Short mmCIF file of C-alpha atoms and ligand atoms in Angstrom, two decimals:
data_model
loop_
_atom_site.label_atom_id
_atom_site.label_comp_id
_atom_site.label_asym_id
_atom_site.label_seq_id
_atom_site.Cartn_x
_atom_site.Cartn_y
_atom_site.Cartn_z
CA UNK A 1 -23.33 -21.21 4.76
CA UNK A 2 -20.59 -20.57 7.65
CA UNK A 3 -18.86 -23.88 7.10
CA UNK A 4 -18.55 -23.36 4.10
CA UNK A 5 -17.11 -19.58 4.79
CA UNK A 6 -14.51 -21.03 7.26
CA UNK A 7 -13.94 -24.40 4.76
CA UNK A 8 -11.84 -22.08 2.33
CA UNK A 9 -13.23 -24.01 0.01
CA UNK A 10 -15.54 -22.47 -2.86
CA UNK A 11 -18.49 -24.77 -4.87
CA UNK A 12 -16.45 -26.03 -7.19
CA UNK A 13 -13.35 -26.84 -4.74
CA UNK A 14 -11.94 -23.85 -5.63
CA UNK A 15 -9.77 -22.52 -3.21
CA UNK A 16 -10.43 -19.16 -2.10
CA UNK A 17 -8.56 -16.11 -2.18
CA UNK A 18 -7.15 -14.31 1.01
CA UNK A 19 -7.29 -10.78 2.22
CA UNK A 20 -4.81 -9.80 4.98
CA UNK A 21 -4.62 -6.44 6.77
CA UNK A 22 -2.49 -5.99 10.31
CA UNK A 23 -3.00 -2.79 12.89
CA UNK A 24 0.05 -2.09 14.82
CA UNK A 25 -1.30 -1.37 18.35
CA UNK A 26 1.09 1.56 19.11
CA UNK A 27 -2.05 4.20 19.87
CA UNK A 28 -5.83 4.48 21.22
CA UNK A 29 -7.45 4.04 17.49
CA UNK A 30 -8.91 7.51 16.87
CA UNK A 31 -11.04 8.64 13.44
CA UNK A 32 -8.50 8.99 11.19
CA UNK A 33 -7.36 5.44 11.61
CA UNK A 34 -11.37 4.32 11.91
CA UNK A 35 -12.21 6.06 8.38
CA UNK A 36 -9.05 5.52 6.60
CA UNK A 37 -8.27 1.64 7.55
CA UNK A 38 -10.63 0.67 9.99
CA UNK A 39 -14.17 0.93 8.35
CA UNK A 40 -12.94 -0.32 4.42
CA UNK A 41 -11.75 -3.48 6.11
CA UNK A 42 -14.85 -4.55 7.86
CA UNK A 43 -16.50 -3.69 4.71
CA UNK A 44 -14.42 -5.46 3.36
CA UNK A 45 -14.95 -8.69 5.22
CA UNK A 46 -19.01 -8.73 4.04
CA UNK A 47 -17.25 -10.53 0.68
CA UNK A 48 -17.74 -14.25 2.01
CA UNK A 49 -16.02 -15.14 -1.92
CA UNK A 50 -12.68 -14.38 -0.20
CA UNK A 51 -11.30 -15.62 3.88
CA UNK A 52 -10.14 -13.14 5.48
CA UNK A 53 -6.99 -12.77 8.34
CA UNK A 54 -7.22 -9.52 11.01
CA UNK A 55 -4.22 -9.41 13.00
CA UNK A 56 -2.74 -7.04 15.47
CA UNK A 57 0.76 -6.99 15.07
CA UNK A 58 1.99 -6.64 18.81
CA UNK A 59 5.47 -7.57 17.16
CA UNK A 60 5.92 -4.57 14.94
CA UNK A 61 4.79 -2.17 17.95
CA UNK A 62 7.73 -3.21 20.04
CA UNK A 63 10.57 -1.44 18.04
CA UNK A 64 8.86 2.43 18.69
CA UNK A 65 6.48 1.18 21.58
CA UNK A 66 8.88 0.56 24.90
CA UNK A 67 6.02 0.96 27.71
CA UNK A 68 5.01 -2.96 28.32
CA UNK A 69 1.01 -1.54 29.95
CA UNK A 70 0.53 0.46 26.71
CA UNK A 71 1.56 -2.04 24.27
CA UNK A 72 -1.20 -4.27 26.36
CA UNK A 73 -3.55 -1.67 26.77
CA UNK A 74 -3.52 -0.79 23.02
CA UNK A 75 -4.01 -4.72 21.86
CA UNK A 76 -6.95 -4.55 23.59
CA UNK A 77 -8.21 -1.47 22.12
CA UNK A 78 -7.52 -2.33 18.65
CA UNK A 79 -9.12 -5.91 19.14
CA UNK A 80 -12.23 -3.92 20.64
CA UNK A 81 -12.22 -1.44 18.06
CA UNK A 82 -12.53 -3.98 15.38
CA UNK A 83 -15.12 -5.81 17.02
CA UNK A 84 -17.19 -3.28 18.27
CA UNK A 85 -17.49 -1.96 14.57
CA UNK A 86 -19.26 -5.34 13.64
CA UNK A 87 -16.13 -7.32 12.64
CA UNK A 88 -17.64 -10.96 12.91
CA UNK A 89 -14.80 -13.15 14.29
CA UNK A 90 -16.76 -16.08 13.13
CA UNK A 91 -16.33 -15.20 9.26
CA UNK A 92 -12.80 -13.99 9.44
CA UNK A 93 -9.56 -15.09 11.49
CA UNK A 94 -8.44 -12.53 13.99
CA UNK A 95 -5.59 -12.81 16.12
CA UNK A 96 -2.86 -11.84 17.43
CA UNK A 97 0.85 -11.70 15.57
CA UNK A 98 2.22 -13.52 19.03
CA UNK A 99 0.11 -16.45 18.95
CA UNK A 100 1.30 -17.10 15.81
CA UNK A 101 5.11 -18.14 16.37
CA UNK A 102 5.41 -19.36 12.86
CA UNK A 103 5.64 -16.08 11.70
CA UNK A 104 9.11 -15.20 13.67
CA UNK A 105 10.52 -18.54 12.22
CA UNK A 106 9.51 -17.64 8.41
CA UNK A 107 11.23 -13.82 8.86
CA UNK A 108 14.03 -15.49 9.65
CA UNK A 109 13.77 -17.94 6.29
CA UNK A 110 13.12 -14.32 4.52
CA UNK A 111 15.56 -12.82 6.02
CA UNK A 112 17.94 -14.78 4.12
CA UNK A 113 16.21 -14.36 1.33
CA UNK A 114 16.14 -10.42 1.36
CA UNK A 115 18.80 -8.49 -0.47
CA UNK A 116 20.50 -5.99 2.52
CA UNK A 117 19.97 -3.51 -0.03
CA UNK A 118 16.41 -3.73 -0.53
CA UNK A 119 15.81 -2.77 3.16
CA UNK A 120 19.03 0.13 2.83
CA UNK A 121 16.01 1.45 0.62
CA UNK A 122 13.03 1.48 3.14
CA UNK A 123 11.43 4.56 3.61
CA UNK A 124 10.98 4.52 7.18
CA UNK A 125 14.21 3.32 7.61
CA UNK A 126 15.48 6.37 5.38
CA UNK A 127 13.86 8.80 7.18
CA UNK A 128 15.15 8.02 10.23
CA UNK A 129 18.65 8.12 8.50
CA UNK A 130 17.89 11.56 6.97
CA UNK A 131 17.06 12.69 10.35
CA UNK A 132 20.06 12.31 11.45
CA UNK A 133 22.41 13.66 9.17
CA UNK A 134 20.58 16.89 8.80
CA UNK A 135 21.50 16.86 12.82
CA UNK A 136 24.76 16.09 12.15
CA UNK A 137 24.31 12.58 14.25
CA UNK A 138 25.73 9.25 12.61
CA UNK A 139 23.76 8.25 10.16
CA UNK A 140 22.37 5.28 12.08
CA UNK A 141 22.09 6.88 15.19
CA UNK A 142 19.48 5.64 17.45
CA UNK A 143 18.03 3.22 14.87
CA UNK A 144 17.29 -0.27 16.10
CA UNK A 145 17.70 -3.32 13.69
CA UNK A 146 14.41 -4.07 14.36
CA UNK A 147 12.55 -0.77 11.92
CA UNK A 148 15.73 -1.76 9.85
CA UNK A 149 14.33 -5.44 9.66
CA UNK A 150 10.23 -4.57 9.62
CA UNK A 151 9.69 -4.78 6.13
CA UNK A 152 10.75 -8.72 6.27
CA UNK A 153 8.46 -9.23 9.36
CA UNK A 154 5.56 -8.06 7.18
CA UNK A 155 6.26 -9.59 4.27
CA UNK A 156 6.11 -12.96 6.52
CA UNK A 157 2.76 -11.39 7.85
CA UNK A 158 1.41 -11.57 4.35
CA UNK A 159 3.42 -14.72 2.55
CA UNK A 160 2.83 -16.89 5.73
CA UNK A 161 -0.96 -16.72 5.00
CA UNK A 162 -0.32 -16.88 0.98
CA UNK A 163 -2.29 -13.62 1.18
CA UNK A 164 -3.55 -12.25 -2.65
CA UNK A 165 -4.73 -8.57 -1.47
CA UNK A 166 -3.84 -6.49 1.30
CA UNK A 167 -5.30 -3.13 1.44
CA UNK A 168 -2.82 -0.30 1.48
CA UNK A 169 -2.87 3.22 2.72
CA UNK A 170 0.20 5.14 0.61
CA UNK A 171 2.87 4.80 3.35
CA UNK A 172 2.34 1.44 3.00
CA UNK A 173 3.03 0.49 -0.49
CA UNK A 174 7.01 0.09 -0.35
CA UNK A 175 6.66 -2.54 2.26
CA UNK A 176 4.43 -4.54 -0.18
CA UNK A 177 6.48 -4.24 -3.03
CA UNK A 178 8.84 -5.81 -0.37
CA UNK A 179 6.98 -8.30 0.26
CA UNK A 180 6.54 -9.25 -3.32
CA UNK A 181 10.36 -8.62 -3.94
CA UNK A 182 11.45 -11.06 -1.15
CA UNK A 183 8.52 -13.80 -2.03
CA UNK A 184 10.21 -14.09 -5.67
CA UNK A 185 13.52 -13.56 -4.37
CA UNK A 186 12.63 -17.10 -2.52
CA UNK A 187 10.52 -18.65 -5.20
CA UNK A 188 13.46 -18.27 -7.73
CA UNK A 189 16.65 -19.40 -5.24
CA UNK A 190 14.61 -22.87 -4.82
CA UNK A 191 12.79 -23.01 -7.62
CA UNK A 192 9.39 -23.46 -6.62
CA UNK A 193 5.99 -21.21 -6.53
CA UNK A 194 5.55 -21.07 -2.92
CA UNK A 195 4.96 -17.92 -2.22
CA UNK A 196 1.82 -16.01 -3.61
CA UNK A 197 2.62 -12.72 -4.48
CA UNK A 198 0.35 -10.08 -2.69
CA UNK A 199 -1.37 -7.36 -4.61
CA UNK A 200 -2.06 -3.94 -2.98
CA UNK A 201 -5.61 -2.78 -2.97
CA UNK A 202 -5.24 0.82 -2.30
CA UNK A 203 -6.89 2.31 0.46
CA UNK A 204 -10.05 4.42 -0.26
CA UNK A 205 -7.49 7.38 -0.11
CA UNK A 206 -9.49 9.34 2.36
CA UNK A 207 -7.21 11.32 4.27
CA UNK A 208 -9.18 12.92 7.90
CA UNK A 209 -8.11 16.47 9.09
CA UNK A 210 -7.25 16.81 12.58
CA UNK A 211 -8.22 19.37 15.28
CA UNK A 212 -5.45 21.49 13.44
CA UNK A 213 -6.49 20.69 10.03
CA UNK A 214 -3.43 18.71 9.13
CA UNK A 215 -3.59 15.36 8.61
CA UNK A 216 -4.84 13.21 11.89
CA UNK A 217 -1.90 11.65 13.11
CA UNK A 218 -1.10 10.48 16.63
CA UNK A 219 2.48 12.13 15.87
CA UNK A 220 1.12 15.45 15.58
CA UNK A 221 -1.39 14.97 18.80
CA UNK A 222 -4.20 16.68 16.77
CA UNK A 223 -6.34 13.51 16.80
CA UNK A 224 -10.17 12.91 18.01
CA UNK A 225 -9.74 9.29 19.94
CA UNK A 226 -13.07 7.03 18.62
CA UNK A 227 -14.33 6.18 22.12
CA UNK A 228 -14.35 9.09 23.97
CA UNK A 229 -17.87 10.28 26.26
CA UNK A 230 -20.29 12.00 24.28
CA UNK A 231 -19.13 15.10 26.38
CA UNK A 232 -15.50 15.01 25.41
CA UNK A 233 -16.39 14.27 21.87
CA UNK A 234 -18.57 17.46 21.66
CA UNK A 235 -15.63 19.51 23.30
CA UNK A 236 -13.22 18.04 21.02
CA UNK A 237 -15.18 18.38 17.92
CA UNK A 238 -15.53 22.35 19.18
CA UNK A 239 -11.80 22.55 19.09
CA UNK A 240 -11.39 22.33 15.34
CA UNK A 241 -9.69 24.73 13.72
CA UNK A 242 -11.99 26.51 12.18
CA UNK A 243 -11.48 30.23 9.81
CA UNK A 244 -12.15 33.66 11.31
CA UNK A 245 -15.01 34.02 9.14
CA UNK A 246 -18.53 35.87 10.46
CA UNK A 247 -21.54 33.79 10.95
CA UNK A 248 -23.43 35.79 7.37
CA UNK A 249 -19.81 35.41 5.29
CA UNK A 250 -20.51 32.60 2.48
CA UNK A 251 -18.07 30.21 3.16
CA UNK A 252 -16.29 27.44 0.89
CA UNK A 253 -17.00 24.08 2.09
CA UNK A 254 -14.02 22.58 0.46
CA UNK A 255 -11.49 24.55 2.12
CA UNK A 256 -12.64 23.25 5.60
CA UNK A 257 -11.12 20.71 7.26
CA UNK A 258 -14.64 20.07 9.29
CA UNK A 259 -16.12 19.39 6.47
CA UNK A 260 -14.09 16.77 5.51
CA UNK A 261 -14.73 15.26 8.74
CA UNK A 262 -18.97 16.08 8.32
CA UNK A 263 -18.62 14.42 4.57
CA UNK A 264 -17.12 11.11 5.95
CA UNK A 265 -20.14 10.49 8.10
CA UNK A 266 -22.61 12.12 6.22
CA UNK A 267 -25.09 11.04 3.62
CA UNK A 268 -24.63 12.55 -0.30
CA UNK A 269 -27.75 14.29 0.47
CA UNK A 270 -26.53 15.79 3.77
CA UNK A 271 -23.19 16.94 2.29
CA UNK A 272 -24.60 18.39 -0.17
CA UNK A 273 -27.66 20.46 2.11
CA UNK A 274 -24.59 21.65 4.10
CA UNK A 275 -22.40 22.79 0.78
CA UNK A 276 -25.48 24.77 0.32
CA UNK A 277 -26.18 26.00 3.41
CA UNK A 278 -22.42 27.39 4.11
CA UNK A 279 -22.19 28.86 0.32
CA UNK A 280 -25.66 30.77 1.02
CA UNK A 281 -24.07 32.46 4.33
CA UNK A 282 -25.62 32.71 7.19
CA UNK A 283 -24.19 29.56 9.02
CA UNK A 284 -21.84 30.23 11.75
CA UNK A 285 -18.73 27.21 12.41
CA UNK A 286 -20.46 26.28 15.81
CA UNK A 287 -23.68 25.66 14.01
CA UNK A 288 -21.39 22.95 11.77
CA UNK A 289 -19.77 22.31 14.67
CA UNK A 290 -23.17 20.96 16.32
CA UNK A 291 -24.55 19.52 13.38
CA UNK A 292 -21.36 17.16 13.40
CA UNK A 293 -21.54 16.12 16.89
CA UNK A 294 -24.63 14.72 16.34
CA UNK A 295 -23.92 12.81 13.37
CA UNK A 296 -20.79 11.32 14.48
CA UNK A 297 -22.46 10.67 18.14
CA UNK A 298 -25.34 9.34 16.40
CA UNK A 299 -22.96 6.61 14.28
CA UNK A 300 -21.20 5.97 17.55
CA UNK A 301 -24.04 5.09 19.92
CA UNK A 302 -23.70 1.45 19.39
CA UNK A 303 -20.12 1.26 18.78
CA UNK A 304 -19.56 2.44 21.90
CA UNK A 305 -21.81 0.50 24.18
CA UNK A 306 -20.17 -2.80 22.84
CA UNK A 307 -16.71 -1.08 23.24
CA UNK A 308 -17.33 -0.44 26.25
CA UNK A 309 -18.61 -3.87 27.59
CA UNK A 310 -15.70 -5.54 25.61
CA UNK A 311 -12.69 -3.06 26.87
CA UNK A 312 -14.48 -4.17 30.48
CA UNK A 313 -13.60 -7.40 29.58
CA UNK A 314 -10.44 -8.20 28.84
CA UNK A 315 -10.56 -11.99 29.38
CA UNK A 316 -13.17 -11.87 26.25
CA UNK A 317 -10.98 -10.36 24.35
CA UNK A 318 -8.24 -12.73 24.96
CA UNK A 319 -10.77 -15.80 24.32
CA UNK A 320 -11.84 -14.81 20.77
CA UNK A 321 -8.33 -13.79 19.63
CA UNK A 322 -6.88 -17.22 21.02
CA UNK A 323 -9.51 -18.98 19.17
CA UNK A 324 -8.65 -16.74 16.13
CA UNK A 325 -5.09 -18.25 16.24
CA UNK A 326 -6.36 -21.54 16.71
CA UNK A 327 -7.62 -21.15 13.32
CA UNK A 328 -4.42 -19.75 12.01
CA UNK A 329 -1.85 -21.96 13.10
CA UNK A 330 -2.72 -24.90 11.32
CA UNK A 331 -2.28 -23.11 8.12
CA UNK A 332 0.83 -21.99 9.42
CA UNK A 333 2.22 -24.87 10.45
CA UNK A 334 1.34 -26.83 7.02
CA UNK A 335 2.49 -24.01 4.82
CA UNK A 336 5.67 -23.53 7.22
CA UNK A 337 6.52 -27.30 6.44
CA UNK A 338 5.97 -26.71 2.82
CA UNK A 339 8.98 -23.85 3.22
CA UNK A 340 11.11 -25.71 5.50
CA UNK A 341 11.07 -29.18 2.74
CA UNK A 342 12.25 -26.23 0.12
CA UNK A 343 15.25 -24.80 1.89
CA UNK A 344 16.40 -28.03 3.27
CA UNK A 345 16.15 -27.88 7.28
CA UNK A 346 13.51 -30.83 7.87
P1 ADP B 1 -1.01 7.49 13.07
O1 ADP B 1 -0.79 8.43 11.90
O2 ADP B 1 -1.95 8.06 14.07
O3 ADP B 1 0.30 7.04 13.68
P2 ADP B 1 -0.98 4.92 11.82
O4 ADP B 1 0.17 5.36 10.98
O5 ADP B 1 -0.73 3.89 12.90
O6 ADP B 1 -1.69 6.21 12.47
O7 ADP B 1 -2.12 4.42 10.83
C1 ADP B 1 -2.82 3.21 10.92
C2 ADP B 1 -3.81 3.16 9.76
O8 ADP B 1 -4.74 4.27 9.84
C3 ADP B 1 -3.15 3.29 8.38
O9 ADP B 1 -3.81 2.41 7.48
C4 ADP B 1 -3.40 4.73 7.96
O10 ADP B 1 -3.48 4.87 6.56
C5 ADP B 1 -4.73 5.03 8.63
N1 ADP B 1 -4.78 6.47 9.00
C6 ADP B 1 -4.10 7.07 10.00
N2 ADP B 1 -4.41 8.39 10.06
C7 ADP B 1 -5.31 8.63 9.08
C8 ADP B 1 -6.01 9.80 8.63
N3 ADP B 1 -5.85 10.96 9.23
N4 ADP B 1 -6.86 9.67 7.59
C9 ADP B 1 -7.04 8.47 6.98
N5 ADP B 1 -6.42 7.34 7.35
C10 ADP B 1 -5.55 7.40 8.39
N1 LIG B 2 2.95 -1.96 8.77
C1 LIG B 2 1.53 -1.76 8.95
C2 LIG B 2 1.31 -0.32 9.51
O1 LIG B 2 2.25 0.29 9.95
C3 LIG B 2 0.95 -2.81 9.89
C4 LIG B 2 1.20 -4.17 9.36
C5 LIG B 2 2.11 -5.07 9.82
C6 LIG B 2 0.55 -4.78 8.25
N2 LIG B 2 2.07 -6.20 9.08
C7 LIG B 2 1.12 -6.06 8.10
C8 LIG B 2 -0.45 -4.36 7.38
C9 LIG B 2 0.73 -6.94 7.08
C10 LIG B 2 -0.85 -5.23 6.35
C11 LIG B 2 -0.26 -6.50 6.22
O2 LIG B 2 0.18 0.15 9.49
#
């Protein structure tokens, strides 16, 4: 059954179909980024019909991430993170974007291939321009060429690996249009079908409140980090913003950002006790509080042993995502000589 998962080939020598998602390790992975990417993708990776390709793109950190210990630190994290949430490394290919110099070579093929306009039209890029006009700045003030450029280094992310689906939260979506832009943009200048053209599978659309009920975002420092002690957790999880309701008031569960939080761990059947409950009145925030400390410590327990043994252990880490680019590159390197006999240079 495994070789045949890691074959890529299906029973009737079909080939199969590839799912690609990246992490950028610029932060310690906290819940929002466990619920809203992290969990869907290891579910994800169950479907043995499809490969799959993890990656942690070290690459894309480096244009907003300066601090050479926390771009290490955070690979690390976001490689444990993964694995200590059950990804198997044996069913899918995970690695890192570095170990997979291919990549830089094919941005620079797409690069050539990419309209300056299209990228004039980034969002992040845009915002970043809109900044600074509304401070009066130059508009390109502060702005490396390498956010200007990101869009191509994911689309070679995705084309490199002929990827068909890559999940997508919403801030996401522009860069895959991108990268189905440039792949035709290439496809048509040589005339061949290279490229695959990615499809977006959108992202479960969960969005996670944090500690101040707006979104959890490592920009607005409001998040709950995943691996935290028990201890912390329960002091965190008592810092959510909460109404200034009474215990007896009835209380809409919908309105509160902790629930949102209680719902994402919870079963139907415990959402729904707790809708009741808080409707009824008589249930005091520190009461929900409680109640979601022990779920979310209860989900955790394992998680955070292995974490813990694998964030020990650096040189583990390294090991499996080495061997997870020893699987890549070969694919690389055959599809890479594919795009080099198009364009000319070989
Ligand atoms: P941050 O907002 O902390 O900088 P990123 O932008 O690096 O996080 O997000 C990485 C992934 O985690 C993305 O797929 C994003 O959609 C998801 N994510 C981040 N925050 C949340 C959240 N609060 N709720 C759901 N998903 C989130
Ligand atoms: N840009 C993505 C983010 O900011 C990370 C990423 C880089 C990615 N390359 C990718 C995601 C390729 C999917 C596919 O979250």
């Amino acid at each position: 059954m495994r070789t045949q998962a890691r074959s890529g080939q299906m029973g009737h020598g079909m080939q199969k179909k590839i799912y690609l998602t990246g992490i950028k390790p610029t932060g310690t992975p906290h819940f929002g980024n466990y619920l809203g990417a992290i969990r869907p993708t290891i579910q994800a990776s169950q479907n043995l019909q499809w490969d799959h390709y993890y990656f942690i793109a070290d690459y894309h950190a480096i244009n907003a991430l300066y601090n050479a210990n926390s771009v290490r630190q955070y690979v690390y994290e976001v490689a444990a993170t993964w694995l200590a949430f059950g990804l198997n490394p044996d069913q899918v290919t995970l690695y890192r974007q570095r170990d997979v110099p291919e990549l830089f070579e094919l941005q620079w093929i797409l690069t050539c291939c990419t309209a300056k306009g299209l990228l004039n039209r980034a969002h992040a890029y845009k915002a970043q321009r809109d900044l600074n006009l509304e401070k009066h700045h130059d508009s390109d003030h502060g702005i490396n060429a390498g956010l200007y450029a990101y869009p191509v280094l994911m689309a070679a992310d995705i084309l490199l690996f002929q990827a068909h689906k890559v999940p997508v939260g919403k801030d996401q979506f522009q860069h895959l249009e991108m990268a189905r832009d440039i792949a035709q943009a290439f496809n048509t200048r040589y005339g061949v079908s290279l490229f695959t053209l990615p499809e977006p599978e959108a992202e479960s659309g969960l969005v996670l409140p944090g500690l101040d009920g707006r979104k959890m975002s490592k920009s607005y420092q409001n998040t709950i980090p995943l691996f935290e002690s028990p201890k912390k957790l329960r002091t965190l999880i008592n810092r959510f913003v909460t109404d200034s309701s009474r215990p007896e008031d009835p209380k809409d569960a919908e309105t509160a950002p902790i629930f949102h939080f209680y719902r994402a761990f919870a079963t139907e059947t415990q959402t729904a006790s707790l809708r009741e409950r808080l409707l009824q009145g008589g249930m005091g925030w520190g009461e929900v509080k409680a109640e979601l400390f022990s779920l979310v410590d209860a989900a955790l327990a394992e998680p955070r042993a292995r974490y813990a043994e694998l964030i020990e252990n650096p040189a583990k880490i390294d090991s499996i995502l080495t061997q997870g680019a020893e699987k890549a590159r070969p694919k690389a390197q055959a599809f890479l000589h594919e795009v080099r006999q198009a364009i000319g240079v070989i």
